[in-house]
Short mmCIF file of C-alpha atoms and ligand atoms in Angstrom, two decimals:
data_model
loop_
_atom_site.label_atom_id
_atom_site.label_comp_id
_atom_site.label_asym_id
_atom_site.label_seq_id
_atom_site.Cartn_x
_atom_site.Cartn_y
_atom_site.Cartn_z
CA UNK M 584 0.03 0.04 -0.04
CA UNK M 585 1.13 3.57 -0.74
CA UNK M 586 -0.23 6.56 0.95
CA UNK M 587 -1.56 9.09 -1.50
CA UNK M 588 -1.35 12.07 0.75
CA UNK M 589 -0.65 15.55 -0.44
CA UNK M 590 2.24 17.76 0.73
CA UNK M 591 -0.26 20.62 1.24
CA UNK M 592 -3.68 20.96 2.85
CA UNK M 593 -6.76 22.66 1.28
CA UNK M 594 -6.08 26.11 2.86
CA UNK M 595 -2.50 26.16 1.64
CA UNK M 596 -3.54 25.07 -1.85
CA UNK M 597 -6.27 27.75 -2.06
CA UNK M 598 -3.64 30.27 -1.09
CA UNK M 599 -1.38 29.03 -3.87
CA UNK M 600 -4.22 29.04 -6.38
CA UNK M 601 -5.05 32.64 -5.42
CA UNK M 602 -1.46 33.53 -6.63
CA UNK M 603 -1.18 31.07 -9.54
CA UNK M 604 -4.34 30.16 -11.52
CA UNK M 605 -4.98 26.53 -12.27
CA UNK M 606 -3.90 24.37 -14.01
CA UNK M 607 -0.26 24.11 -12.80
CA UNK M 608 2.19 21.47 -11.84
CA UNK M 609 3.77 21.77 -8.34
CA UNK M 610 6.77 19.82 -7.15
CA UNK M 611 7.61 19.01 -3.55
CA UNK M 612 11.23 19.86 -2.77
CA UNK M 613 11.23 18.01 0.58
CA UNK M 614 9.97 14.82 -1.06
CA UNK M 615 12.51 15.05 -3.90
CA UNK M 616 15.44 15.63 -1.44
CA UNK M 617 14.39 12.88 0.97
CA UNK M 618 14.20 10.38 -1.81
CA UNK M 619 17.52 11.52 -3.36
CA UNK M 620 19.14 11.02 0.15
CA UNK M 621 17.65 7.58 0.54
CA UNK M 622 18.92 6.59 -2.88
CA UNK M 623 22.47 7.77 -2.06
CA UNK M 624 22.40 6.23 1.34
CA UNK M 625 21.15 2.87 -0.01
CA UNK M 626 24.32 2.59 -2.14
CA UNK M 627 26.81 4.21 0.20
CA UNK M 628 28.80 0.94 0.27
CA UNK M 629 29.72 1.57 -3.33
CA UNK M 630 32.59 4.13 -3.60
CA UNK M 631 31.77 6.61 -6.38
CA UNK M 632 28.13 5.61 -6.66
CA UNK M 633 26.18 8.11 -8.71
CA UNK M 634 22.58 8.69 -9.95
CA UNK M 635 22.30 10.68 -13.05
CA UNK M 636 18.94 12.20 -13.13
CA UNK M 637 17.19 11.48 -16.52
CA UNK M 638 16.38 15.14 -17.29
CA UNK M 639 13.75 14.24 -19.91
CA UNK M 640 11.52 13.26 -17.01
CA UNK M 641 11.12 16.88 -15.80
CA UNK M 642 13.46 19.13 -17.62
CA UNK M 643 13.34 22.11 -15.23
CA UNK M 644 16.75 23.63 -14.17
CA UNK M 645 15.43 24.54 -10.69
CA UNK M 646 14.70 20.86 -10.03
CA UNK M 647 18.04 19.87 -11.51
CA UNK M 648 19.81 22.40 -9.25
CA UNK M 649 18.27 20.83 -6.22
CA UNK M 650 19.31 17.33 -7.40
CA UNK M 651 22.85 18.47 -8.23
CA UNK M 652 23.10 19.68 -4.65
CA UNK M 653 22.19 16.07 -3.61
CA UNK M 654 25.17 14.95 -5.68
CA UNK M 655 23.15 13.70 -8.71
CA UNK M 656 24.48 13.96 -12.19
CA UNK M 657 22.35 14.72 -15.29
CA UNK M 658 21.51 12.16 -17.94
CA UNK M 659 20.98 13.79 -21.33
CA UNK M 660 20.00 12.49 -24.67
CA UNK M 661 19.44 15.51 -26.90
CA UNK M 662 20.92 18.86 -27.78
CA UNK M 663 18.57 20.81 -25.61
CA UNK M 664 19.27 18.52 -22.64
CA UNK M 665 23.01 18.95 -23.11
CA UNK M 666 22.45 22.75 -23.32
CA UNK M 667 20.45 22.54 -20.02
CA UNK M 668 23.44 20.85 -18.45
CA UNK M 669 25.72 23.50 -19.91
CA UNK M 670 23.60 26.33 -18.51
CA UNK M 671 23.57 24.65 -14.99
CA UNK M 672 27.40 24.76 -15.16
CA UNK M 673 27.58 21.01 -15.20
CA UNK M 674 30.72 19.48 -16.82
CA UNK M 675 32.69 16.33 -17.35
CA UNK M 676 31.58 13.21 -15.59
CA UNK M 677 28.59 14.95 -14.02
CA UNK M 678 26.99 14.36 -17.42
CA UNK M 679 25.94 11.15 -18.94
CA UNK M 680 25.10 11.31 -22.64
CA UNK M 681 22.89 8.30 -23.37
CA UNK M 682 21.47 8.88 -26.85
CA UNK M 683 20.58 6.87 -29.88
CA UNK M 684 20.46 7.62 -33.58
CA UNK M 685 22.69 10.51 -32.62
CA UNK M 686 23.47 13.55 -34.87
CA UNK M 687 27.05 14.85 -35.11
CA UNK M 688 26.29 18.14 -33.49
CA UNK M 689 25.11 16.47 -30.30
CA UNK M 690 28.34 14.47 -30.04
CA UNK M 691 30.28 17.76 -30.57
CA UNK M 692 28.44 19.37 -27.69
CA UNK M 693 28.85 16.32 -25.53
CA UNK M 694 32.59 16.39 -26.21
CA UNK M 695 32.77 20.13 -25.55
CA UNK M 696 31.24 19.58 -22.12
CA UNK M 697 33.43 16.55 -21.44
CA UNK M 698 30.34 14.34 -20.83
CA UNK M 699 30.50 10.63 -20.53
CA UNK M 700 29.48 9.36 -23.94
CA UNK M 701 27.47 6.17 -23.86
CA UNK M 702 27.35 4.69 -27.48
CA UNK M 703 24.15 2.98 -28.64
CA UNK M 704 25.72 1.30 -31.64
CA UNK M 705 29.13 -0.18 -32.78
CA UNK M 706 29.09 1.90 -35.90
CA UNK M 707 29.02 5.03 -33.80
CA UNK M 708 32.65 4.55 -32.67
CA UNK M 709 33.77 5.60 -36.14
CA UNK M 710 31.08 8.12 -36.50
CA UNK M 711 32.13 9.70 -33.19
CA UNK M 712 35.73 9.58 -34.16
CA UNK M 713 35.09 11.37 -37.45
CA UNK M 714 32.63 14.02 -36.19
CA UNK M 715 33.91 14.97 -32.68
CA UNK M 716 36.91 12.78 -31.98
CA UNK M 717 37.12 9.82 -29.53
CA UNK M 718 37.20 10.72 -25.83
CA UNK M 719 39.51 9.09 -23.27
CA UNK M 720 36.47 7.44 -21.66
CA UNK M 721 33.82 5.55 -23.53
CA UNK M 722 30.71 3.58 -22.49
CA UNK M 723 28.58 1.07 -24.51
CA UNK M 724 24.98 0.26 -24.12
CA UNK M 725 24.36 -3.43 -24.00
CA UNK M 726 21.11 -5.02 -25.28
CA UNK M 727 20.90 -8.43 -23.67
CA UNK M 728 18.58 -9.76 -26.37
CA UNK M 729 16.68 -12.86 -25.32
CA UNK M 730 18.89 -13.32 -22.32
CA UNK M 731 16.42 -11.09 -20.44
CA UNK M 732 12.70 -11.18 -20.31
CA UNK M 733 11.14 -7.83 -21.24
CA UNK M 734 8.89 -5.71 -19.25
CA UNK M 735 5.64 -4.08 -20.34
CA UNK M 736 6.55 -0.59 -21.40
CA UNK M 737 9.93 -1.24 -22.97
CA UNK M 738 9.07 -4.68 -24.51
CA UNK M 739 11.32 -7.51 -25.38
CA UNK M 740 14.94 -6.43 -25.60
CA UNK M 741 15.37 -8.12 -28.96
CA UNK M 742 12.64 -5.97 -30.40
CA UNK M 743 14.16 -2.76 -28.91
CA UNK M 744 16.14 -0.36 -31.04
CA UNK M 745 18.62 0.20 -28.28
CA UNK M 746 22.06 -1.07 -27.63
CA UNK M 747 24.73 -3.51 -28.92
CA UNK M 748 24.48 -7.28 -29.18
CA UNK M 749 26.67 -9.43 -26.90
CA UNK M 750 29.12 -10.17 -29.71
CA UNK M 751 29.23 -6.49 -30.72
CA UNK M 752 30.09 -5.48 -27.03
CA UNK M 753 33.34 -7.45 -27.14
CA UNK M 754 34.23 -6.06 -30.61
CA UNK M 755 33.36 -2.56 -29.55
CA UNK M 756 35.73 -2.47 -26.60
CA UNK M 757 38.45 -4.05 -28.75
CA UNK M 758 38.01 -1.39 -31.48
CA UNK M 759 37.76 1.41 -28.87
CA UNK M 760 41.00 0.25 -27.28
CA UNK M 761 42.86 -0.07 -30.59
CA UNK M 762 41.81 3.54 -31.30
CA UNK M 763 43.38 4.75 -28.04
CA UNK M 764 40.38 4.91 -25.72
CA UNK M 765 41.80 4.41 -22.24
CA UNK M 766 38.86 4.16 -19.87
CA UNK M 767 35.64 2.22 -20.11
CA UNK M 768 32.13 1.98 -18.79
CA UNK M 769 29.15 -0.20 -19.52
CA UNK M 770 25.45 0.43 -19.58
CA UNK M 771 22.17 -1.29 -20.03
CA UNK M 772 18.51 -0.39 -19.58
CA UNK M 773 15.82 -3.04 -20.20
CA UNK M 774 12.91 -1.89 -18.04
CA UNK M 775 10.61 0.97 -17.57
CA UNK M 776 8.37 1.61 -14.61
CA UNK M 777 9.37 -1.69 -13.08
CA UNK M 778 8.29 -2.22 -9.43
CA UNK M 779 10.00 -5.52 -8.82
CA UNK M 780 13.42 -4.98 -7.22
CA UNK M 781 14.62 -8.46 -8.42
CA UNK M 782 14.47 -7.17 -11.96
CA UNK M 783 17.32 -4.66 -11.17
CA UNK M 784 19.23 -7.33 -9.30
CA UNK M 785 19.07 -9.57 -12.35
CA UNK M 786 20.05 -6.68 -14.64
CA UNK M 787 23.10 -6.06 -12.37
CA UNK M 788 24.06 -9.67 -12.46
CA UNK M 789 23.80 -9.74 -16.26
CA UNK M 790 25.98 -6.73 -16.53
CA UNK M 791 28.49 -7.83 -13.82
CA UNK M 792 28.89 -11.26 -15.60
CA UNK M 793 29.51 -9.58 -18.94
CA UNK M 794 32.08 -7.27 -17.27
CA UNK M 795 33.94 -10.32 -15.95
CA UNK M 796 33.76 -11.88 -19.50
CA UNK M 797 34.88 -8.77 -21.37
CA UNK M 798 37.69 -8.04 -18.82
CA UNK M 799 38.79 -11.67 -18.98
CA UNK M 800 38.96 -11.76 -22.72
CA UNK M 801 40.36 -8.32 -23.45
CA UNK M 802 42.25 -7.48 -20.25
CA UNK M 803 40.56 -4.06 -19.83
CA UNK M 804 39.28 -2.52 -16.63
CA UNK M 805 35.70 -1.39 -16.70
CA UNK M 806 35.22 1.41 -14.23
CA UNK M 807 31.50 1.73 -13.90
CA UNK M 808 28.25 -0.18 -14.56
CA UNK M 809 25.30 2.07 -15.44
CA UNK M 810 22.18 0.19 -14.60
CA UNK M 811 19.99 2.71 -16.48
CA UNK M 812 16.60 4.02 -15.27
CA UNK M 813 13.18 2.28 -15.12
CA UNK M 814 12.74 2.12 -11.40
CA UNK M 815 8.85 2.21 -11.13
CA UNK M 816 6.58 4.16 -8.82
CA UNK M 817 3.41 2.96 -7.24
CA UNK M 818 0.85 4.94 -9.29
CA UNK M 819 -1.93 2.81 -7.72
CA UNK M 820 -2.43 3.06 -3.98
CA UNK M 821 -2.42 -0.70 -3.66
CA UNK M 822 1.12 -0.88 -5.18
CA UNK M 823 4.39 -0.65 -3.25
CA UNK M 824 7.40 1.38 -4.11
CA UNK M 825 10.70 -0.35 -4.94
CA UNK M 826 12.61 -1.07 -1.75
CA UNK M 827 15.91 0.59 -2.53
CA UNK M 828 17.63 -0.71 0.47
CA UNK M 829 16.71 -4.32 -0.40
CA UNK M 830 17.63 -3.82 -3.98
CA UNK M 831 21.00 -2.35 -2.99
CA UNK M 832 21.70 -5.24 -0.63
CA UNK M 833 20.99 -7.81 -3.20
CA UNK M 834 23.07 -6.03 -5.87
CA UNK M 835 25.95 -5.85 -3.37
CA UNK M 836 25.76 -9.68 -3.01
CA UNK M 837 26.16 -10.05 -6.79
CA UNK M 838 28.91 -7.35 -6.71
CA UNK M 839 30.87 -9.24 -4.01
CA UNK M 840 30.48 -12.46 -5.82
CA UNK M 841 31.11 -11.47 -9.40
CA UNK M 842 33.05 -8.26 -9.33
CA UNK M 843 35.15 -8.59 -6.08
CA UNK M 844 35.21 -12.36 -6.55
CA UNK M 845 37.03 -12.06 -9.90
CA UNK M 846 39.32 -9.28 -8.73
CA UNK M 847 37.49 -6.68 -10.78
CA UNK M 848 36.69 -4.19 -8.01
CA UNK M 849 36.44 -1.33 -7.67
CA UNK M 850 33.42 -0.73 -9.99
CA UNK M 851 31.28 2.27 -9.60
CA UNK M 852 27.53 1.72 -9.80
CA UNK M 853 25.50 4.31 -11.69
CA UNK M 854 21.78 4.83 -12.40
CA UNK M 855 20.05 7.05 -14.58
CA UNK M 856 16.52 7.09 -13.08
CA UNK M 857 13.97 9.84 -13.86
CA UNK M 858 10.56 8.68 -12.87
CA UNK M 859 11.34 7.43 -9.38
CA UNK M 860 13.20 10.64 -8.36
CA UNK M 861 10.56 13.22 -9.22
CA UNK M 862 7.45 11.27 -10.29
CA UNK M 863 5.78 10.91 -6.85
CA UNK M 864 6.71 14.46 -5.89
CA UNK M 865 4.91 16.33 -8.65
CA UNK M 866 1.23 17.08 -8.76
CA UNK M 867 -1.07 18.51 -11.46
CA UNK M 868 -3.54 20.92 -9.86
CA UNK M 869 -6.61 21.76 -11.73
CA UNK M 870 -10.30 22.75 -11.14
CA UNK M 871 -13.54 21.20 -12.16
CA UNK M 872 -14.95 23.46 -14.95
CA UNK M 873 -18.07 21.59 -15.97
CA UNK M 874 -20.13 18.53 -15.07
CA UNK M 875 -21.97 16.78 -17.74
CA UNK M 876 -24.54 14.02 -17.56
CA UNK M 877 -25.19 12.04 -20.86
CA UNK M 878 -24.83 8.37 -21.27
CA UNK M 879 -22.04 8.72 -18.68
CA UNK M 880 -21.15 11.16 -16.13
CA UNK M 881 -18.23 13.46 -17.01
CA UNK M 882 -16.27 15.85 -14.89
CA UNK M 883 -14.47 18.33 -17.17
CA UNK M 884 -11.30 19.86 -15.81
CA UNK M 885 -9.48 23.13 -16.75
CA UNK M 886 -6.41 20.82 -17.45
CA UNK M 887 -6.22 18.45 -20.40
CA UNK M 888 -3.98 15.82 -21.93
CA UNK M 889 -1.49 18.50 -22.87
CA UNK M 890 -0.66 18.84 -19.12
CA UNK M 891 -0.39 15.13 -18.58
CA UNK M 892 -0.64 12.67 -21.40
CA UNK M 893 0.21 9.41 -19.65
CA UNK M 894 -3.38 8.25 -19.12
CA UNK M 895 -4.31 8.93 -22.80
CA UNK M 896 -1.02 7.49 -24.18
CA UNK M 897 -0.60 4.41 -22.11
CA UNK M 898 -3.93 4.04 -20.33
CA UNK M 899 -1.94 4.79 -17.17
CA UNK M 900 -3.59 5.13 -13.81
CA UNK M 901 -3.01 8.34 -12.04
CA UNK M 902 -4.56 8.78 -8.52
CA UNK M 903 -6.95 11.63 -8.16
CA UNK M 904 -7.82 13.64 -5.05
CA UNK M 905 -10.74 15.93 -4.88
CA UNK M 906 -9.33 18.36 -2.37
CA UNK M 907 -11.35 18.74 0.79
CA UNK M 908 -13.41 15.68 0.01
CA UNK M 909 -10.77 13.10 0.76
CA UNK M 910 -13.02 11.38 3.21
CA UNK M 911 -16.31 11.98 1.29
CA UNK M 912 -18.65 9.01 1.77
CA UNK M 913 -20.86 9.77 -1.24
CA UNK M 914 -19.10 8.90 -4.41
CA UNK M 915 -19.99 8.52 -8.03
CA UNK M 916 -18.43 7.16 -11.13
CA UNK M 917 -16.90 9.70 -13.35
CA UNK M 918 -14.91 9.99 -16.59
CA UNK M 919 -12.49 12.83 -15.77
CA UNK M 920 -11.84 14.76 -18.94
CA UNK M 921 -9.97 17.62 -20.49
CA UNK M 922 -11.10 19.94 -23.31
CA UNK M 923 -9.09 18.55 -26.21
CA UNK M 924 -10.93 17.49 -29.29
CA UNK M 925 -9.79 13.93 -28.81
CA UNK M 926 -12.07 11.45 -27.01
CA UNK M 927 -8.96 9.84 -25.35
CA UNK M 928 -8.46 13.22 -23.40
CA UNK M 929 -9.44 11.54 -20.19
CA UNK M 930 -7.46 11.44 -16.91
CA UNK M 931 -9.62 8.62 -15.63
CA UNK M 932 -12.40 6.44 -16.90
CA UNK M 933 -15.22 5.07 -14.65
CA UNK M 934 -13.36 6.25 -11.56
CA UNK M 935 -15.26 6.25 -8.32
CA UNK M 936 -14.66 9.71 -6.92
CA UNK M 937 -16.49 11.95 -4.32
CA UNK M 938 -19.37 13.87 -5.76
CA UNK M 939 -17.89 16.88 -7.45
CA UNK M 940 -19.06 20.41 -8.12
CA UNK M 941 -17.81 23.06 -10.51
CA UNK M 942 -14.96 24.85 -8.82
CA UNK M 943 -13.64 21.83 -6.86
CA UNK M 944 -9.90 21.50 -6.79
CA UNK M 945 -8.72 18.32 -8.35
CA UNK M 946 -5.09 17.11 -7.78
CA UNK M 947 -3.68 14.51 -10.15
CA UNK M 948 -0.85 12.57 -8.38
CA UNK M 949 2.57 11.21 -9.64
CA UNK M 950 2.82 13.84 -12.33
CA UNK M 951 6.32 14.78 -11.48
CA UNK M 952 8.07 12.67 -14.28
CA UNK M 953 7.01 12.52 -17.92
CA UNK M 954 4.16 14.92 -17.00
CA UNK M 955 4.62 18.52 -17.92
CA UNK M 956 7.68 17.32 -19.98
CA UNK M 957 5.56 15.34 -22.49
CA UNK M 958 3.29 18.38 -23.05
CA UNK M 959 2.43 19.47 -26.59
CA UNK M 960 0.41 22.17 -28.31
CA UNK M 961 -2.06 20.24 -30.35
CA UNK M 962 -5.44 22.02 -30.64
CA UNK M 963 -3.70 25.29 -29.66
CA UNK M 964 -3.44 24.11 -26.08
CA UNK M 965 -0.88 25.77 -23.95
CA UNK M 966 1.45 24.23 -21.41
CA UNK M 967 0.99 25.24 -17.86
CA UNK M 968 3.25 26.83 -15.21
CA UNK M 969 5.45 24.78 -12.91
CA UNK M 970 5.71 25.73 -9.24
CA UNK M 971 8.05 24.55 -6.44
CA UNK M 972 6.92 24.09 -2.88
CA UNK M 973 10.10 24.71 -1.01
CA UNK M 974 10.91 22.98 2.22
CA UNK M 975 9.96 26.05 4.27
CA UNK M 976 6.52 26.23 2.59
CA UNK M 977 7.27 29.10 0.23
CA UNK M 978 6.08 28.54 -3.31
CA UNK M 979 8.21 29.67 -6.24
CA UNK M 980 7.23 29.69 -9.89
CA UNK M 981 9.95 27.76 -11.71
CA UNK M 982 8.41 28.01 -15.20
CA UNK M 983 5.68 30.43 -16.38
CA UNK M 984 2.69 29.26 -18.36
CA UNK M 985 2.87 29.54 -22.11
CA UNK M 986 0.89 32.38 -23.60
CA UNK M 987 -0.84 32.63 -26.96
CA UNK M 988 2.19 34.67 -28.03
CA UNK M 989 4.48 31.72 -27.40
CA UNK M 990 2.16 29.55 -29.40
CA UNK M 991 2.47 31.94 -32.40
CA UNK M 992 6.21 32.69 -31.87
CA UNK M 993 7.39 30.55 -34.75
CA UNK M 994 5.00 32.11 -37.22
CA UNK M 995 5.60 35.36 -39.09
CA UNK M 996 2.42 37.37 -39.22
CA UNK M 997 4.28 40.33 -40.75
CA UNK M 998 5.31 38.15 -43.61
CA UNK M 999 1.72 37.08 -43.98
CA UNK M 1000 0.75 40.65 -44.90
CA UNK M 1001 3.08 40.42 -47.89
CA UNK M 1002 1.85 36.96 -48.82
CA UNK M 1003 -0.24 37.25 -51.89
CA UNK M 1004 -2.86 34.55 -52.65
C1 LIG S 755 13.92 7.40 -20.17
C2 LIG S 755 15.32 6.95 -19.85
C3 LIG S 755 15.79 6.96 -18.61
C4 LIG S 755 14.90 7.22 -17.42
O1 LIG S 755 13.87 6.27 -17.33
P1 LIG S 755 12.89 6.35 -16.04
O2 LIG S 755 11.88 5.35 -16.42
O3 LIG S 755 12.25 7.73 -15.99
O4 LIG S 755 13.69 6.03 -14.87
C5 LIG S 755 17.06 6.63 -18.36
N1 LIG S 755 17.93 6.23 -19.44
C6 LIG S 755 17.48 6.26 -20.72
C7 LIG S 755 18.44 5.93 -21.72
C8 LIG S 755 16.19 6.55 -21.00
O5 LIG S 755 15.80 6.59 -22.27
#
């Protein structure tokens, strides 16, 4: 079971709304920091352990600044994400660049920042060499193929576009070494939103075993094993979060056996989690705009799929609290909708919720990762503001809402006047 409490009461939230109109995303600094500390503490047995926050999950520099203070690095996979790292003053091995189908200008930027480059394909050794030059340290992304059963979101590894095959891994390190690369890392990521800690233990075991084989065959030292992201969160109240301490203990057993046992220590363990770090600590706050009774009962919010598309995209469950009615005994079944001209614009379908009225405040939970970040502008919808609830209760706007002017910013209406038809 997971408690679906809010980090603010009704009065506090009403005060926030009086300053910042709904809809908006709000992040809980205390929650993010507490989780970051737990994560670091769980792995404190591993010298040099580091979590690289997958910035795509919530690409806001204010949040990243907090996580940087908690000793997290940043995991980037695009030009804008590298630029974000740059603007945050992040450099060198604070940055993991895990991309795929990568263009040359991104490799150039990654090299300029001294980021750890994690190659997704064997052909990219030569591509990187020609475009940006090979760095001293190189990492390769392993795709274990049918060695590992897939999980729901990412699918079967053999079908996934990511990573190198087992044979290619050996070849890649051999080529890289022959081209003068001196330091090596290894990476894999085969799960997304996985709640079973054993899954990560097994992933670590697969990677540790491969390290032993590669080191044995090529005589190279692999410095770090990046276990990727994919740590799930309990979106549903009946689910349980991943027990980090247990997971770490079990990974340590594998480490002692395979890494230390084969004289391969030290090996730094890295993660590049996004969802688990900020997901549960972000909330989409909106208001009931209209109630509608037809063949079904609908509660229409002032937020829509543009603000959080996971329910529409994956049929994902997001817990919903009608603020001030948490213990309401009278409930009704609702489809909770937005205003997009798409019938899948629903935050919940047939959800039993307290009886609602227009103006009620509705909070959608676990929106802190892949929430605002996945926003889009279809139907002329605008992305909302992002707020941060500081540890002392202060609320800071960390991104303003888009305006219609932003929406039109890439169009030239002056040019339109000259445009003869
Ligand atoms: C998306 C992604 C992550 C983060 O995944 P989460 O599920 O948010 O933990 C990490 N690494 C890579 C390469 C990714 O694509």
